[in-house]
C-alpha cells in the first residue's frame, strides 16, 4: 500500500516486465491505457503485450481493475455510464479503442465469456446460431448446422447435447452452460476470447473441464482470462499479469511470476498474505 | 438498553452464560413483536376482504335481479284496420332510385304514425277484457319502446298484417317495480306509480303466467332511453367503451412501450432525462379530471374534434394511461437480467438487436400486464369523460369513433342519477356488474398472457 502511495507522489509506477524465454508474436499491444469512472481513475497507464495463441491470466485482489482492463479489449466498457477509456489497444495495426471502429465488428473478432454462465433463454441450437446469424456468416441452413456442430465439438459439449439441441440452454448444468457460452463465443470465429472469471460459479469438476477446454482452445485462439484462483492461473496460462489498485504491477511468464515474483506485493498476493 | 447491558460481556468478560441469558430475556419480546406484526397483517387482509365482500355482495344483490325483467307474452293482432297502410313500395322499372327512396320514406312515415297503442290495447284486451275500455291504463302496461318493436316487425315483413303473432313485450318499468316489490305496496294511491287498475292487472297477469320474469336482452341490445326506461340498454355505452379501449390500445401502448425502451436502454443519463423521468412519475399521479380538462381544451377547442365522441375519449384516456404503460414497461425491462444483454452484446449484436432479440421478448409479459391493467383502468374512468361531453344523453350506437356516444362508466353515472330511482337502482348495479365483468375478463387475460409468455432464465 505505502509503496503505491509513495510512487503516486514521487512519480509514476513502472511495471516490472519479464520477457518470455521463447519469444511469442504479439496479438494485442496495450499502450498507456487509462480508465476513468467519472472523475475516478480506475486504471493507471497500463501497458502490456498480449501474446498470440497463448493464455494470458490477469490476477489481483478484487477491485484492482483487471476486469475493467479486460472489458477494454471488446469495448464492453462502452455500455457503462460515465466510463472513459484512453490509450491505445493495438491489435495487428488497428486501434481497438479508436471510436470510429465499429464495435459490432470488433466483438465479432474479440469474443467474451462472462463470470456467470448467461445462455440466452432459447434452445441450445439457437444459442450457438445467434452470433453467426446476426453477422450473416452462415450461407444456408446446412452451413449454420455445421457451425453449431463444430462450435459445440470445440467446446467439448457436442456429445452431451447432440440429442437435445432444441431444448432450452438454461436447462443445462452450470458447467455445461458455461461451455455453451464458450461455444457461443467460438461460433463467430473470433481471434481473441476474453474470459472474465469463467469458473467462479462452477464446481471443481466443471472447472476442470473448462480449464481443459481452455488448454485446447489456445492452439487456435488468443485467450485472456481474469481469475481469482492462483492455481487456475498457474494451470492454464502462459503469461500472468498482476494488478494492484489500478496499476499493472508485474507481468511475465506464469512460471516466473509464481516461482520468482520480483515485487513484494505480487509475492504477498500469490503466497496468500493478503487478497 | 440491552446493548449497554451486554457491553461488559462483549468487552472481555468470559461469561457466555450471561450473554445467553440476555438473548433469552429478549427472545420473548421479539417473538411477541413478530406475532403482533403477523396478526396485524392478517387483520388488514381480513378487513380488506370483508370490505370487498360487502361491495361485491351489495352490487350483486341489487344488480342480479335486473338481469331479469317483467315480460308479457301476448297474442298480437296485426289488425289491418288499425295498421292501415298501403303495400310496401317496390322499385318500379319506370321509377328512378330517388323516387323509390322517397316513396319508401313516406311509407315508413305512415307506418310510424299507426296507432300502435291501439294494437297493444286490443291484444291486451284478449287476456284482460277490461283493457278494452281503459286505453290509458292499457298503454301504460307495456314499455313504450316496445311499440317500435311492433313497427319494426311490420316493416321487416309487411305480410304479417292481418295475422296474429305471439310477441313477447317488455312490461313497463313501473310494472316491473311493482312485481319485484321495489315499491311499498302499502303507500297511498296518490304516491303510487301505477294506477289501481294497472296494479290489479299486473298481479293478475303475473299469476296467470302472461307476465313472467325473462332474461332482459334489452339490457344488451338496446341503447339508453328516457321515454321507455324498461327497454333502456347498454349497447351504445358498450360499443363506445370498446372503441375507446381500442384507441387506447392503438395509441398508448405503442407510444408507451417505445418511450420505455428508449428511456431505459438508449437515452443518456442526464438532467433532461431525469426531468422527463420525474415528470412521467408525476403524470401517473395527476388526477384524471385534469386530463379531461386538457382533452376539452386541446382536442375539442383547439383541434375541433367533436364533443362526446369516442375518438376524444380514447385520446384523453390514452394520455392518462401512457404513464402507467411507460412505468410498467420500464420496470419489466429493468427486470431482465443484464447478463442477457451483455451476452448479446458480447457476441456482437448491436444495441438494437440486443434489445429486440433478447431483452424485449423477456420483458413482453410484464409489458402486456402493464398495458392491460392500464386499459382496464381507462375503461373504468369516468371523470375525464364528463368534461368532454360524454355525459350527454346519446340514444344511438356509434358506427365510427367520430360519432356521439356514451360509455359504460358514464352510463352508470347517468343511470345512478335517473329520477325513476326504484327501477334504475337495480339497472345501475346491473351495469356495474357488466363493467366489472369486462374488467375481470381483461385482468384474467393479463394473467393468462403473462403465464403464457413468461420464460425463465
XYZ file of C-alpha atoms in Angstrom:
732
model
C 0.000 0.000 0.000
C 2.552 2.513 1.142
C 4.742 1.680 -1.816
C 1.979 2.641 -4.186
C 1.279 5.821 -2.257
C 4.938 6.746 -2.475
C 5.002 6.132 -6.185
C 1.861 8.149 -6.689
C 3.541 11.123 -5.020
C 7.013 10.764 -6.485
C 6.058 9.861 -9.978
C 4.663 7.028 -12.000
C 4.997 3.394 -11.201
C 6.849 1.404 -13.808
C 5.627 -2.135 -14.370
C 8.187 -4.868 -13.850
C 8.338 -6.890 -17.055
C 9.960 -10.231 -17.609
C 10.295 -11.413 -21.176
C 9.247 -14.878 -22.311
C 12.076 -17.393 -22.700
C 10.623 -18.201 -26.127
C 9.534 -15.102 -27.980
C 5.841 -15.173 -28.972
C 4.242 -12.953 -31.561
C 2.173 -10.176 -30.056
C -1.563 -10.206 -30.776
C -2.600 -7.063 -28.974
C -0.328 -4.356 -27.640
C -1.935 -2.159 -24.991
C -0.164 1.174 -24.590
C -0.778 3.629 -21.784
C -4.358 2.612 -21.126
C -6.218 4.734 -18.591
C -9.807 4.086 -17.475
C -11.898 6.634 -15.644
C -15.239 6.086 -13.961
C -16.450 9.661 -13.827
C -13.654 11.559 -12.111
C -12.111 8.477 -10.532
C -9.157 6.949 -12.297
C -9.617 3.206 -12.049
C -6.720 2.089 -14.231
C -3.397 3.897 -14.471
C -1.189 3.808 -17.548
C -1.363 0.074 -18.190
C 0.852 -1.217 -20.975
C 1.081 -4.887 -21.837
C 1.658 -7.115 -24.844
C -0.802 -9.965 -25.171
C 0.858 -12.924 -26.932
C -0.955 -14.695 -29.745
C -2.091 -18.313 -29.361
C -1.430 -18.292 -25.653
C -3.375 -17.788 -22.457
C -2.705 -14.605 -20.541
C -4.028 -14.513 -16.974
C -4.923 -11.313 -15.147
C -4.742 -11.758 -11.399
C -5.058 -9.449 -8.446
C -7.290 -8.638 -5.498
C -10.885 -7.523 -6.001
C -11.221 -4.000 -7.297
C -7.725 -3.954 -8.788
C -9.020 -3.164 -12.254
C -8.329 -6.448 -14.007
C -11.932 -6.941 -15.167
C -12.123 -3.301 -16.172
C -8.998 -3.766 -18.253
C -10.374 -6.960 -19.792
C -13.505 -5.131 -20.913
C -11.334 -2.616 -22.795
C -10.457 -5.336 -25.290
C -14.005 -5.651 -26.653
C -15.186 -2.210 -25.592
C -17.788 -3.554 -23.168
C -16.884 -0.523 -21.075
C -18.846 1.490 -23.644
C -22.022 0.132 -22.091
C -21.115 1.508 -18.668
C -22.290 5.003 -17.933
C -19.511 7.548 -17.207
C -16.744 5.155 -18.165
C -13.948 6.622 -20.289
C -11.069 4.647 -21.781
C -7.929 6.417 -23.019
C -4.878 4.934 -24.632
C -4.161 2.599 -27.487
C -5.024 -1.082 -27.831
C -3.204 -2.078 -30.970
C -4.493 -5.341 -32.473
C -2.377 -6.042 -35.547
C -2.180 -2.408 -36.542
C -5.763 -1.483 -35.632
C -6.580 0.569 -32.553
C -9.421 -1.172 -30.706
C -10.010 1.974 -28.683
C -10.484 4.099 -31.799
C -14.088 5.239 -31.601
C -14.504 5.190 -35.348
C -14.026 1.432 -35.132
C -17.339 -0.419 -35.285
C -17.858 -2.272 -32.013
C -20.081 -4.827 -33.721
C -17.182 -5.838 -35.946
C -14.793 -5.718 -33.002
C -16.952 -8.028 -30.908
C -17.141 -10.493 -33.762
C -13.334 -10.613 -33.635
C -12.989 -10.480 -29.856
C -15.457 -12.807 -28.118
C -16.288 -12.829 -24.454
C -17.251 -15.365 -21.792
C -18.734 -13.945 -18.624
C -18.407 -14.702 -14.967
C -21.870 -16.196 -14.578
C -22.997 -18.542 -17.345
C -25.516 -16.481 -19.303
C -27.069 -18.572 -22.054
C -29.988 -16.970 -23.856
C -33.330 -18.388 -22.696
C -33.602 -20.165 -26.026
C -32.718 -23.590 -27.366
C -29.134 -24.845 -27.319
C -29.066 -24.611 -31.102
C -30.339 -21.026 -31.104
C -27.755 -20.029 -28.513
C -24.927 -21.006 -30.823
C -26.645 -19.986 -34.067
C -27.444 -16.469 -32.896
C -23.986 -14.965 -33.472
C -23.400 -16.435 -36.944
C -26.950 -15.471 -37.895
C -26.748 -11.773 -36.976
C -23.348 -11.476 -38.644
C -24.666 -13.271 -41.717
C -21.777 -15.745 -41.637
C -23.833 -18.812 -42.431
C -24.652 -19.174 -46.120
C -27.559 -21.555 -45.601
C -29.203 -23.811 -43.067
C -26.792 -26.680 -43.586
C -23.840 -24.368 -43.060
C -25.409 -22.996 -39.896
C -25.892 -26.510 -38.578
C -22.298 -27.261 -39.360
C -21.142 -24.165 -37.468
C -23.245 -25.157 -34.471
C -21.860 -28.663 -34.521
C -18.201 -27.658 -34.839
C -18.570 -24.992 -32.155
C -20.116 -27.468 -29.745
C -17.427 -30.005 -30.581
C -14.676 -27.483 -29.967
C -16.293 -26.625 -26.648
C -16.420 -30.332 -25.796
C -20.164 -30.217 -25.353
C -21.353 -31.963 -28.505
C -21.526 -35.475 -27.108
C -23.550 -34.277 -24.134
C -26.150 -32.251 -26.014
C -26.326 -33.565 -29.575
C -29.664 -35.279 -28.918
C -31.323 -32.287 -27.335
C -30.300 -29.303 -29.394
C -33.853 -27.989 -29.266
C -34.067 -27.985 -25.512
C -33.504 -24.723 -23.655
C -29.897 -23.852 -22.931
C -30.913 -22.726 -19.468
C -31.812 -26.324 -18.623
C -28.162 -27.442 -18.703
C -25.983 -27.734 -15.621
C -23.814 -24.754 -14.633
C -20.650 -26.195 -16.140
C -22.442 -27.175 -19.342
C -23.980 -23.708 -19.548
C -20.526 -22.121 -19.304
C -19.194 -24.388 -22.035
C -22.264 -23.491 -24.065
C -21.320 -19.838 -23.641
C -17.789 -20.644 -24.780
C -19.208 -22.465 -27.814
C -21.385 -19.414 -28.496
C -18.297 -17.215 -28.435
C -16.389 -19.613 -30.712
C -19.267 -19.796 -33.212
C -18.470 -16.375 -34.661
C -14.808 -17.458 -35.145
C -13.183 -14.751 -33.033
C -9.435 -14.239 -32.950
C -9.386 -13.403 -29.270
C -11.531 -14.814 -26.451
C -11.906 -12.851 -23.222
C -12.894 -14.785 -20.127
C -13.994 -12.951 -17.013
C -13.631 -15.398 -14.120
C -15.292 -18.124 -16.181
C -15.131 -20.744 -13.430
C -16.077 -18.730 -10.358
C -19.642 -20.078 -10.410
C -18.665 -23.683 -11.181
C -17.859 -26.712 -9.081
C -14.357 -28.268 -9.237
C -15.292 -30.928 -11.787
C -16.900 -28.448 -14.157
C -13.935 -26.142 -13.575
C -11.521 -28.880 -14.589
C -13.459 -29.429 -17.808
C -13.458 -25.748 -18.667
C -9.737 -25.471 -17.895
C -9.036 -28.432 -20.111
C -11.073 -26.743 -22.822
C -9.083 -23.511 -22.427
C -5.892 -25.516 -22.897
C -7.207 -26.896 -26.189
C -8.571 -23.593 -27.418
C -5.273 -21.780 -27.084
C -3.963 -23.698 -30.092
C -6.226 -21.552 -32.261
C -7.203 -18.532 -30.231
C -5.605 -15.826 -28.180
C -7.127 -16.067 -24.733
C -7.180 -13.581 -21.883
C -8.576 -14.852 -18.613
C -9.334 -12.985 -15.416
C -9.204 -15.267 -12.416
C -9.219 -15.192 -8.649
C -7.744 -18.646 -8.432
C -3.984 -18.646 -8.294
C -3.835 -22.342 -9.076
C -6.045 -21.846 -12.084
C -3.766 -19.139 -13.419
C -0.844 -21.499 -12.950
C -2.630 -24.371 -14.656
C -3.996 -22.641 -17.730
C -1.873 -19.600 -18.513
C 1.458 -18.999 -20.137
C 1.727 -15.384 -19.080
C 0.427 -13.728 -15.965
C -0.157 -10.085 -15.158
C -0.618 -8.965 -11.565
C -2.808 -5.911 -10.979
C -2.997 -3.908 -7.794
C -5.160 -0.834 -7.130
C -5.375 0.009 -10.790
C -1.663 -0.485 -11.508
C -0.173 -3.277 -13.531
C 2.484 -4.249 -11.009
C 4.239 -7.088 -12.678
C 3.874 -9.215 -15.766
C 5.842 -12.121 -17.111
C 5.846 -15.845 -17.829
C 3.455 -17.568 -15.438
C 6.165 -19.778 -14.022
C 8.442 -16.921 -13.171
C 5.637 -14.813 -11.633
C 4.632 -17.621 -9.329
C 8.061 -19.020 -8.554
C 10.113 -15.891 -8.526
C 7.994 -12.766 -8.088
C 10.021 -9.573 -8.289
C 7.663 -7.267 -6.402
C 6.785 -7.662 -2.751
C 3.097 -7.032 -3.418
C 2.998 -9.763 -6.037
C 4.730 -12.122 -3.687
C 2.371 -11.285 -0.813
C -0.627 -11.840 -3.009
C 0.371 -15.141 -4.544
C 1.550 -16.524 -1.238
C -1.730 -15.522 0.333
C -0.506 -12.859 2.760
C -3.431 -10.708 1.599
C -6.126 -10.608 -1.033
C -30.568 -0.554 26.542
C -29.909 -4.204 26.054
C -26.671 -3.403 24.300
C -25.286 -1.416 27.217
C -26.020 -4.374 29.424
C -24.163 -6.589 27.000
C -21.135 -4.373 26.607
C -19.112 -5.661 29.548
C -19.767 -9.227 28.469
C -18.535 -8.459 24.975
C -15.645 -6.389 26.235
C -13.937 -9.434 27.538
C -15.796 -10.942 30.470
C -15.505 -14.671 29.745
C -19.132 -15.350 30.619
C -21.015 -16.833 27.648
C -23.743 -17.817 30.083
C -24.803 -14.246 30.756
C -24.817 -13.478 27.060
C -27.199 -16.332 26.524
C -29.409 -15.040 29.344
C -29.601 -11.616 27.760
C -30.630 -13.098 24.435
C -33.172 -15.317 26.130
C -34.586 -12.378 28.009
C -35.178 -10.529 24.779
C -36.415 -13.570 22.957
C -39.947 -13.482 24.372
C -40.321 -9.843 23.402
C -39.015 -10.490 19.900
C -41.412 -13.371 19.376
C -44.271 -11.278 20.734
C -43.458 -8.463 18.326
C -43.381 -10.887 15.462
C -46.740 -12.352 16.405
C -48.266 -8.887 16.720
C -46.906 -7.964 13.320
C -48.272 -11.123 11.764
C -51.721 -10.664 13.245
C -51.845 -7.011 12.220
C -51.092 -8.025 8.670
C -53.652 -10.787 8.742
C -56.192 -8.385 10.212
C -55.572 -5.862 7.462
C -56.153 -8.514 4.841
C -59.317 -9.767 6.511
C -60.726 -6.237 6.759
C -59.876 -5.744 3.085
C -61.561 -8.965 2.062
C -64.610 -8.123 4.163
C -64.954 -4.712 2.539
C -64.604 -6.142 -0.943
C -67.153 -8.802 0.020
C -69.633 -6.160 1.169
C -69.079 -4.138 -2.009
C -69.496 -7.066 -4.364
C -72.319 -8.518 -2.283
C -74.358 -5.340 -2.345
C -73.792 -4.852 -6.054
C -74.732 -8.439 -6.830
C -77.795 -8.424 -4.592
C -79.044 -5.243 -6.187
C -77.907 -5.898 -9.733
C -78.637 -9.546 -10.437
C -82.462 -9.171 -10.304
C -82.145 -6.513 -13.030
C -80.946 -9.122 -15.480
C -84.473 -10.497 -15.500
C -87.401 -8.288 -16.246
C -91.180 -8.495 -16.308
C -92.055 -9.550 -19.836
C -95.511 -10.106 -21.286
C -96.241 -12.658 -23.940
C -99.253 -11.524 -25.935
C -101.142 -12.697 -28.981
C -100.813 -9.551 -31.029
C -103.426 -8.973 -33.719
C -101.856 -7.051 -36.556
C -105.265 -5.644 -37.379
C -105.342 -4.152 -40.897
C -107.994 -1.709 -39.724
C -105.570 -0.106 -37.285
C -102.453 -0.742 -39.329
C -103.976 0.918 -42.305
C -101.065 1.241 -44.695
C -100.619 0.589 -48.391
C -98.299 -2.103 -49.624
C -94.608 -1.584 -49.190
C -93.436 0.149 -52.371
C -91.132 -1.778 -54.659
C -88.763 -0.323 -57.201
C -90.672 0.103 -60.476
C -88.952 -0.016 -63.832
C -90.290 3.456 -64.591
C -89.044 4.897 -61.278
C -85.704 6.471 -60.547
C -83.957 5.301 -57.381
C -84.583 8.680 -55.786
C -88.309 8.417 -56.452
C -88.350 4.930 -54.963
C -86.479 6.106 -51.865
C -88.994 8.890 -51.455
C -91.930 6.525 -51.747
C -90.331 4.178 -49.248
C -89.763 7.043 -46.853
C -93.357 8.164 -46.945
C -94.490 4.573 -46.480
C -92.267 4.322 -43.399
C -93.677 7.551 -42.084
C -97.204 6.242 -42.405
C -96.123 3.124 -40.609
C -94.718 5.194 -37.776
C -97.965 7.110 -37.443
C -100.020 3.983 -36.941
C -101.668 3.972 -33.526
C -99.601 1.152 -32.037
C -101.050 1.790 -28.584
C -104.339 0.667 -30.006
C -102.811 -2.517 -31.333
C -101.386 -3.233 -27.886
C -104.639 -2.351 -26.183
C -106.548 -4.737 -28.444
C -104.045 -7.502 -27.739
C -104.173 -6.873 -24.024
C -107.974 -6.891 -24.137
C -107.818 -10.500 -25.260
C -106.429 -11.535 -21.900
C -107.953 -8.692 -19.885
C -111.395 -7.704 -21.227
C -111.342 -4.590 -19.019
C -108.442 -3.228 -21.025
C -110.778 -2.579 -23.936
C -112.314 0.372 -22.086
C -109.198 1.809 -20.464
C -106.828 2.928 -23.205
C -104.512 4.909 -20.921
C -104.054 2.164 -18.391
C -103.575 -0.416 -21.127
C -100.892 1.589 -22.884
C -99.086 2.119 -19.570
C -98.666 -1.617 -19.055
C -96.124 -2.043 -21.833
C -92.785 -0.298 -22.147
C -93.415 2.487 -24.625
C -90.325 1.479 -26.607
C -91.998 -1.820 -27.480
C -94.271 -0.020 -29.921
C -91.168 0.341 -32.063
C -90.651 -3.394 -31.885
C -94.099 -3.953 -33.419
C -93.435 -1.342 -36.064
C -90.122 -2.959 -36.935
C -91.834 -6.331 -37.261
C -94.241 -4.941 -39.811
C -91.534 -3.081 -41.644
C -89.425 -6.203 -41.910
C -92.316 -8.319 -43.073
C -95.471 -6.396 -44.136
C -97.281 -9.663 -44.811
C -97.885 -10.210 -41.071
C -100.583 -7.517 -41.221
C -103.868 -9.344 -40.855
C -102.317 -12.190 -38.862
C -101.910 -12.865 -35.169
C -98.444 -13.350 -33.767
C -97.233 -14.336 -30.326
C -94.919 -11.494 -29.303
C -93.098 -11.073 -26.024
C -93.152 -7.457 -24.960
C -91.230 -5.910 -22.099
C -93.614 -4.640 -19.449
C -93.395 -1.028 -18.340
C -90.738 -0.207 -15.750
C -93.395 0.562 -13.153
C -94.965 -2.865 -13.620
C -91.542 -4.429 -13.100
C -91.013 -2.362 -9.956
C -94.463 -3.302 -8.650
C -93.993 -7.011 -9.238
C -90.458 -7.157 -7.840
C -91.604 -5.399 -4.703
C -89.326 -2.429 -5.196
C -92.127 -0.121 -4.194
C -94.026 -0.178 -0.939
C -97.448 -1.573 -1.803
C -98.947 -0.015 1.320
C -98.267 3.515 0.136
C -101.441 5.529 -0.511
C -102.554 5.516 -4.098
C -101.543 9.122 -4.808
C -97.953 8.125 -4.120
C -98.042 5.043 -6.330
C -96.618 4.852 -9.821
C -99.307 2.509 -11.181
C -102.994 3.163 -11.240
C -105.222 0.926 -9.143
C -106.304 -0.871 -12.305
C -102.782 -1.434 -13.519
C -101.782 -2.833 -10.132
C -104.604 -5.365 -10.288
C -103.795 -6.244 -13.890
C -100.122 -6.732 -13.133
C -100.785 -9.106 -10.281
C -103.411 -10.991 -12.235
C -101.271 -11.382 -15.359
C -98.290 -12.426 -13.279
C -100.393 -15.081 -11.589
C -101.744 -16.305 -14.902
C -98.226 -16.512 -16.286
C -98.831 -13.949 -19.029
C -96.210 -11.801 -17.350
C -93.059 -13.688 -16.484
C -89.589 -12.723 -15.387
C -87.490 -13.274 -18.518
C -83.846 -12.532 -19.204
C -83.505 -8.892 -20.116
C -81.994 -8.956 -23.577
C -82.898 -5.274 -23.857
C -80.023 -4.542 -21.471
C -77.548 -5.666 -24.103
C -79.322 -4.967 -27.383
C -80.815 -1.525 -26.769
C -79.419 1.928 -26.281
C -80.270 4.224 -23.418
C -83.812 5.549 -23.318
C -85.586 8.139 -21.211
C -89.100 7.699 -22.502
C -89.036 3.933 -22.161
C -86.880 3.078 -19.136
C -87.805 -0.601 -19.224
C -86.099 -1.039 -22.579
C -83.086 1.153 -21.809
C -79.907 -0.781 -22.512
C -76.150 -0.564 -22.599
C -75.406 -1.302 -26.236
C -74.357 2.243 -27.128
C -72.232 2.504 -23.987
C -70.576 -0.867 -24.582
C -69.737 -0.012 -28.189
C -68.446 3.416 -27.136
C -66.273 1.900 -24.415
C -64.916 -0.774 -26.749
C -63.999 1.894 -29.299
C -62.209 3.930 -26.663
C -60.331 0.888 -25.416
C -59.200 0.087 -28.942
C -57.997 3.666 -29.337
C -56.104 3.420 -26.052
C -54.526 0.142 -27.187
C -53.518 1.581 -30.532
C -52.268 4.938 -29.198
C -50.989 4.452 -25.662
C -49.405 1.016 -25.857
C -47.026 1.521 -28.802
C -46.046 5.027 -27.694
C -45.618 3.902 -24.098
C -43.554 0.856 -24.980
C -41.310 2.763 -27.375
C -40.817 5.544 -24.836
C -39.947 2.990 -22.175
C -37.465 1.227 -24.444
C -35.787 4.474 -25.370
C -35.620 5.802 -21.825
C -34.433 2.533 -20.372
C -31.974 1.370 -22.986
C -30.795 4.201 -25.169
C -31.339 7.576 -23.507
C -28.242 9.162 -21.988
C -28.476 9.723 -18.257
C -28.520 13.469 -17.817
C -30.574 16.237 -16.298
C -33.061 16.249 -19.163
C -33.836 12.537 -18.958
C -34.011 12.788 -15.171
C -36.538 15.576 -15.565
C -38.540 13.500 -18.050
C -38.498 10.540 -15.700
C -39.686 12.586 -12.726
C -42.453 14.068 -14.824
C -43.646 10.707 -16.095
C -43.958 9.566 -12.497
C -45.793 12.782 -11.664
C -48.159 12.352 -14.593
C -49.179 8.952 -13.267
C -50.394 10.718 -10.132
C -52.248 13.574 -11.850
C -55.998 13.403 -11.109
C -57.831 12.069 -14.126
C -60.180 15.029 -14.265
C -57.207 17.194 -15.211
C -56.707 15.030 -18.277
C -60.368 15.690 -19.072
C -59.749 19.446 -18.944
C -56.716 19.017 -21.165
C -58.750 16.961 -23.625
C -61.510 19.550 -23.698
C -59.001 22.329 -24.319
C -56.772 20.594 -26.845
C -58.820 18.007 -28.700
C -62.162 19.796 -28.735
C -61.398 23.515 -28.626
C -58.091 23.560 -30.457
C -58.256 20.598 -32.831
C -62.014 20.871 -33.273
C -62.810 17.215 -32.710
C -66.486 16.509 -31.963
C -67.951 16.559 -28.466
C -68.987 13.296 -26.787
C -67.092 11.263 -29.363
C -65.127 8.088 -28.564
C -62.152 9.475 -30.504
C -61.720 12.281 -27.968
C -62.464 9.979 -25.036
C -59.973 7.442 -26.350
C -57.246 10.058 -26.783
C -57.810 11.527 -23.327
C -57.732 8.060 -21.771
C -54.596 7.269 -23.808
C -52.852 10.275 -22.256
C -53.979 9.098 -18.871
C -52.815 5.522 -19.469
C -49.471 6.456 -21.009
C -47.548 6.937 -17.736
C -48.856 3.615 -16.404
C -47.723 1.825 -19.548
C -44.322 3.536 -19.528
C -43.669 2.816 -15.868
C -44.760 -0.833 -16.153
C -42.746 -1.348 -19.347
C -39.620 0.217 -17.858
C -39.938 -1.914 -14.753
C -40.219 -5.085 -16.802
C -37.245 -4.076 -18.988
C -35.218 -3.411 -15.868
C -36.188 -6.825 -14.514
C -34.444 -8.570 -17.422
C -31.050 -9.657 -16.080
C -28.230 -7.521 -17.519
C -26.285 -10.705 -18.201
C -28.609 -11.435 -21.131
C -27.914 -8.034 -22.631
C -24.172 -8.488 -22.102
C -24.291 -11.924 -23.690
C -25.933 -10.491 -26.788
C -23.546 -7.533 -26.986
C -20.648 -9.900 -26.352
C -21.314 -11.923 -29.496
C -21.537 -8.700 -31.479
C -25.218 -7.812 -31.507
C -25.895 -4.121 -31.997
C -27.724 -2.433 -29.111
C -30.926 -2.555 -31.121
C -30.515 -6.256 -31.882
C -29.769 -6.998 -28.243
C -32.934 -5.097 -27.391
C -35.315 -6.639 -29.893
C -33.895 -10.165 -29.981
C -33.313 -10.687 -26.288
C -34.384 -8.048 -23.804
C -37.765 -7.186 -25.262
C -39.061 -10.769 -25.625
C -38.252 -11.353 -21.976
C -39.944 -8.116 -20.949
C -43.099 -8.673 -23.012
C -45.132 -10.486 -20.314
C -44.612 -7.639 -17.880
C -45.355 -5.063 -20.535
C -48.573 -6.856 -21.501
C -49.681 -6.935 -17.904
C -48.993 -3.226 -17.552
C -50.782 -2.410 -20.780
C -53.864 -4.448 -19.947
C -54.094 -3.074 -16.431
C -53.742 0.417 -17.897
C -56.523 -0.268 -20.377
C -58.734 -1.723 -17.649
C -58.141 1.407 -15.604
C -59.040 3.559 -18.595
C -62.200 1.516 -19.140
C -63.487 2.405 -15.695
C -62.510 6.067 -15.788
C -65.441 8.494 -15.610
C -64.258 11.940 -14.587
C -62.344 12.937 -17.738
C -65.209 11.728 -19.915
C -67.641 14.062 -18.166
C -65.519 17.032 -19.210
C -65.519 16.141 -22.869
C -69.274 15.865 -23.014
C -69.683 12.119 -22.845
C -72.301 12.515 -20.136
C -74.700 13.668 -22.813
C -77.765 11.522 -23.320
C -76.952 9.649 -26.510
C -79.569 7.201 -27.736
C -77.690 5.742 -30.666
C -74.947 3.233 -31.325
C -71.897 4.986 -32.742
C -70.737 3.466 -36.010
C -67.487 5.434 -36.096
C -65.387 6.907 -33.289
C -66.262 10.375 -34.573
C -69.931 9.991 -33.681
C -71.536 10.847 -30.396
C -71.563 8.026 -27.958
C -71.924 7.048 -24.361
C -69.519 4.956 -22.322
C -70.072 2.311 -19.668
C -68.921 4.229 -16.582
C -70.715 7.360 -17.741
C -73.863 5.345 -18.387
C -73.645 4.076 -14.813
C -73.292 7.657 -13.637
C -76.290 8.745 -15.685
C -78.500 5.872 -14.540
C -77.455 6.447 -10.964
C -78.930 9.933 -11.298
C -82.094 8.848 -13.086
C -85.260 10.070 -11.434
C -87.011 6.704 -11.725
C -84.956 5.560 -8.746
C -86.618 2.328 -7.806
C -86.218 0.953 -11.312
C -82.771 2.329 -12.143
C -81.139 1.393 -8.881
C -81.118 -2.224 -9.983
C -80.334 -1.259 -13.585
C -77.299 0.713 -12.371
C -75.996 -2.224 -10.388
C -76.512 -4.449 -13.414
C -74.446 -2.039 -15.495
C -71.740 -2.081 -12.811
C -71.739 -5.883 -12.974
C -71.263 -5.705 -16.751
C -68.362 -3.247 -16.310
C -66.769 -5.381 -13.610
C -67.188 -8.486 -15.736
C -65.345 -6.801 -18.614
C -62.575 -5.683 -16.238
C -62.180 -9.051 -14.579
C -62.035 -10.623 -18.029
C -59.288 -8.176 -19.008
C -57.311 -8.892 -15.849
C -57.722 -12.622 -16.356
C -56.418 -12.128 -19.887
C -53.423 -10.252 -18.464
C -52.645 -13.089 -16.087
C -53.104 -15.661 -18.830
C -50.812 -13.817 -21.237
C -48.186 -13.311 -18.570
C -48.128 -17.004 -17.736
C -48.226 -17.952 -21.380
C -45.239 -15.838 -22.408
C -43.245 -15.957 -19.228
C -39.886 -17.585 -19.787
C -37.424 -18.495 -17.148
C -33.768 -17.710 -17.306
